[in-house]
Amino acid sequence: MNNKQLMKGIGIGLAAGTAIGVACAPMKKNPMKKKAKHAFKVFSEAVEDLSDAMGL
C-alpha cells in the first residue's frame, strides 16, 4: 500500500463515518451537522495539503 492509497482510504472512511453520524443524529441537533461539515472540510483540506507536500 502506498501513501496515495492510504490517504484515499482515510478520506473514504472519514466521509462514510461522517455520513453515518449525520444520518443517525436527531434532526434537532443542527449545530452537530454544522460541526461535522466543518470537521470534514478541515480534514479534507489537511489531506490535500499533505498530498501536495508529498507530491501525490
Short mmCIF file of N, CA and C in Angstrom, two decimals:
data_model
loop_
_atom_site.label_atom_id
_atom_site.label_comp_id
_atom_site.label_asym_id
_atom_site.label_seq_id
_atom_site.Cartn_x
_atom_site.Cartn_y
_atom_site.Cartn_z
N MET A 1 0.85 -1.18 0.00
CA MET A 1 0.00 0.00 0.00
C MET A 1 0.89 1.24 0.00
N ASN A 2 0.60 2.14 -0.90
CA ASN A 2 1.40 3.37 -0.92
C ASN A 2 0.63 4.50 -0.23
N ASN A 3 1.25 5.64 -0.14
CA ASN A 3 0.66 6.76 0.59
C ASN A 3 -0.63 7.27 -0.05
N LYS A 4 -0.68 7.24 -1.37
CA LYS A 4 -1.88 7.72 -2.06
C LYS A 4 -3.09 6.85 -1.72
N GLN A 5 -2.87 5.54 -1.71
CA GLN A 5 -3.96 4.63 -1.36
C GLN A 5 -4.37 4.82 0.09
N LEU A 6 -3.40 5.04 0.96
CA LEU A 6 -3.69 5.26 2.37
C LEU A 6 -4.54 6.51 2.55
N MET A 7 -4.16 7.61 1.93
CA MET A 7 -4.91 8.86 2.05
C MET A 7 -6.32 8.71 1.47
N LYS A 8 -6.43 7.99 0.37
CA LYS A 8 -7.73 7.76 -0.23
C LYS A 8 -8.60 6.95 0.72
N GLY A 9 -8.05 5.92 1.33
CA GLY A 9 -8.79 5.10 2.28
C GLY A 9 -9.22 5.87 3.50
N ILE A 10 -8.34 6.71 4.01
CA ILE A 10 -8.68 7.54 5.18
C ILE A 10 -9.80 8.50 4.82
N GLY A 11 -9.72 9.12 3.66
CA GLY A 11 -10.75 10.06 3.23
C GLY A 11 -12.10 9.40 3.05
N ILE A 12 -12.11 8.21 2.43
CA ILE A 12 -13.37 7.49 2.23
C ILE A 12 -13.94 7.06 3.58
N GLY A 13 -13.10 6.58 4.47
CA GLY A 13 -13.56 6.17 5.80
C GLY A 13 -14.14 7.32 6.59
N LEU A 14 -13.48 8.45 6.52
CA LEU A 14 -13.98 9.63 7.25
C LEU A 14 -15.30 10.10 6.65
N ALA A 15 -15.39 10.11 5.33
CA ALA A 15 -16.64 10.54 4.68
C ALA A 15 -17.78 9.60 5.04
N ALA A 16 -17.52 8.30 5.03
CA ALA A 16 -18.56 7.33 5.38
C ALA A 16 -18.97 7.49 6.84
N GLY A 17 -18.01 7.65 7.72
CA GLY A 17 -18.32 7.82 9.14
C GLY A 17 -19.11 9.09 9.40
N THR A 18 -18.74 10.16 8.73
CA THR A 18 -19.46 11.42 8.89
C THR A 18 -20.88 11.30 8.37
N ALA A 19 -21.04 10.65 7.21
CA ALA A 19 -22.37 10.47 6.63
C ALA A 19 -23.26 9.64 7.56
N ILE A 20 -22.72 8.58 8.12
CA ILE A 20 -23.49 7.75 9.04
C ILE A 20 -23.84 8.54 10.30
N GLY A 21 -22.89 9.28 10.82
CA GLY A 21 -23.14 10.08 12.01
C GLY A 21 -24.19 11.14 11.79
N VAL A 22 -24.16 11.79 10.66
CA VAL A 22 -25.15 12.83 10.35
C VAL A 22 -26.52 12.19 10.13
N ALA A 23 -26.55 11.04 9.47
CA ALA A 23 -27.83 10.37 9.22
C ALA A 23 -28.46 9.87 10.52
N CYS A 24 -27.66 9.45 11.48
CA CYS A 24 -28.18 8.91 12.74
C CYS A 24 -28.48 10.00 13.77
N ALA A 25 -27.99 11.19 13.56
CA ALA A 25 -28.21 12.27 14.52
C ALA A 25 -29.65 12.75 14.47
N PRO A 26 -30.21 13.10 15.61
CA PRO A 26 -31.57 13.64 15.62
C PRO A 26 -31.63 14.94 14.81
N MET A 27 -32.79 15.21 14.26
CA MET A 27 -32.96 16.39 13.41
C MET A 27 -32.84 17.69 14.19
N LYS A 28 -33.05 17.67 15.49
CA LYS A 28 -33.00 18.89 16.30
C LYS A 28 -31.58 19.42 16.48
N LYS A 29 -30.58 18.59 16.24
CA LYS A 29 -29.20 18.99 16.50
C LYS A 29 -28.53 19.53 15.24
N ASN A 30 -29.01 20.62 14.73
CA ASN A 30 -28.41 21.23 13.55
C ASN A 30 -26.98 21.69 13.79
N PRO A 31 -26.63 22.19 14.98
CA PRO A 31 -25.22 22.56 15.19
C PRO A 31 -24.27 21.38 15.02
N MET A 32 -24.74 20.16 15.31
CA MET A 32 -23.89 18.99 15.13
C MET A 32 -23.57 18.77 13.66
N LYS A 33 -24.56 18.95 12.80
CA LYS A 33 -24.33 18.81 11.37
C LYS A 33 -23.32 19.85 10.90
N LYS A 34 -23.46 21.06 11.40
CA LYS A 34 -22.54 22.13 11.02
C LYS A 34 -21.12 21.79 11.46
N LYS A 35 -20.98 21.27 12.68
CA LYS A 35 -19.67 20.89 13.18
C LYS A 35 -19.09 19.73 12.38
N ALA A 36 -19.92 18.77 12.01
CA ALA A 36 -19.45 17.63 11.22
C ALA A 36 -18.97 18.09 9.85
N LYS A 37 -19.74 18.98 9.23
CA LYS A 37 -19.33 19.52 7.92
C LYS A 37 -18.02 20.28 8.04
N HIS A 38 -17.89 21.06 9.10
CA HIS A 38 -16.67 21.83 9.31
C HIS A 38 -15.48 20.89 9.54
N ALA A 39 -15.68 19.87 10.36
CA ALA A 39 -14.60 18.92 10.63
C ALA A 39 -14.18 18.20 9.36
N PHE A 40 -15.15 17.80 8.55
CA PHE A 40 -14.82 17.12 7.29
C PHE A 40 -14.07 18.06 6.35
N LYS A 41 -14.48 19.32 6.30
CA LYS A 41 -13.82 20.29 5.44
C LYS A 41 -12.37 20.50 5.88
N VAL A 42 -12.17 20.65 7.19
CA VAL A 42 -10.81 20.85 7.71
C VAL A 42 -9.96 19.63 7.41
N PHE A 43 -10.50 18.44 7.62
CA PHE A 43 -9.74 17.22 7.37
C PHE A 43 -9.40 17.08 5.89
N SER A 44 -10.37 17.34 5.01
CA SER A 44 -10.10 17.19 3.59
C SER A 44 -9.05 18.20 3.12
N GLU A 45 -9.05 19.41 3.68
CA GLU A 45 -8.02 20.38 3.34
C GLU A 45 -6.65 19.91 3.84
N ALA A 46 -6.62 19.30 5.03
CA ALA A 46 -5.36 18.80 5.57
C ALA A 46 -4.82 17.66 4.70
N VAL A 47 -5.69 16.77 4.26
CA VAL A 47 -5.27 15.66 3.39
C VAL A 47 -4.76 16.22 2.07
N GLU A 48 -5.44 17.22 1.54
CA GLU A 48 -5.00 17.82 0.28
C GLU A 48 -3.62 18.47 0.44
N ASP A 49 -3.42 19.20 1.53
CA ASP A 49 -2.13 19.83 1.78
C ASP A 49 -1.03 18.78 1.94
N LEU A 50 -1.35 17.71 2.65
CA LEU A 50 -0.37 16.65 2.86
C LEU A 50 -0.04 15.97 1.53
N SER A 51 -1.04 15.71 0.73
CA SER A 51 -0.81 15.09 -0.57
C SER A 51 0.04 15.99 -1.46
N ASP A 52 -0.22 17.29 -1.43
CA ASP A 52 0.58 18.22 -2.23
C ASP A 52 2.02 18.25 -1.73
N ALA A 53 2.21 18.19 -0.42
CA ALA A 53 3.55 18.23 0.14
C ALA A 53 4.33 16.97 -0.22
N MET A 54 3.62 15.84 -0.33
CA MET A 54 4.27 14.59 -0.67
C MET A 54 4.43 14.42 -2.17
N GLY A 55 3.80 15.30 -2.93
CA GLY A 55 3.92 15.25 -4.37
C GLY A 55 3.02 14.23 -5.03
N LEU A 56 1.88 13.94 -4.41
CA LEU A 56 0.95 12.95 -4.99
C LEU A 56 -0.10 13.61 -5.82
#
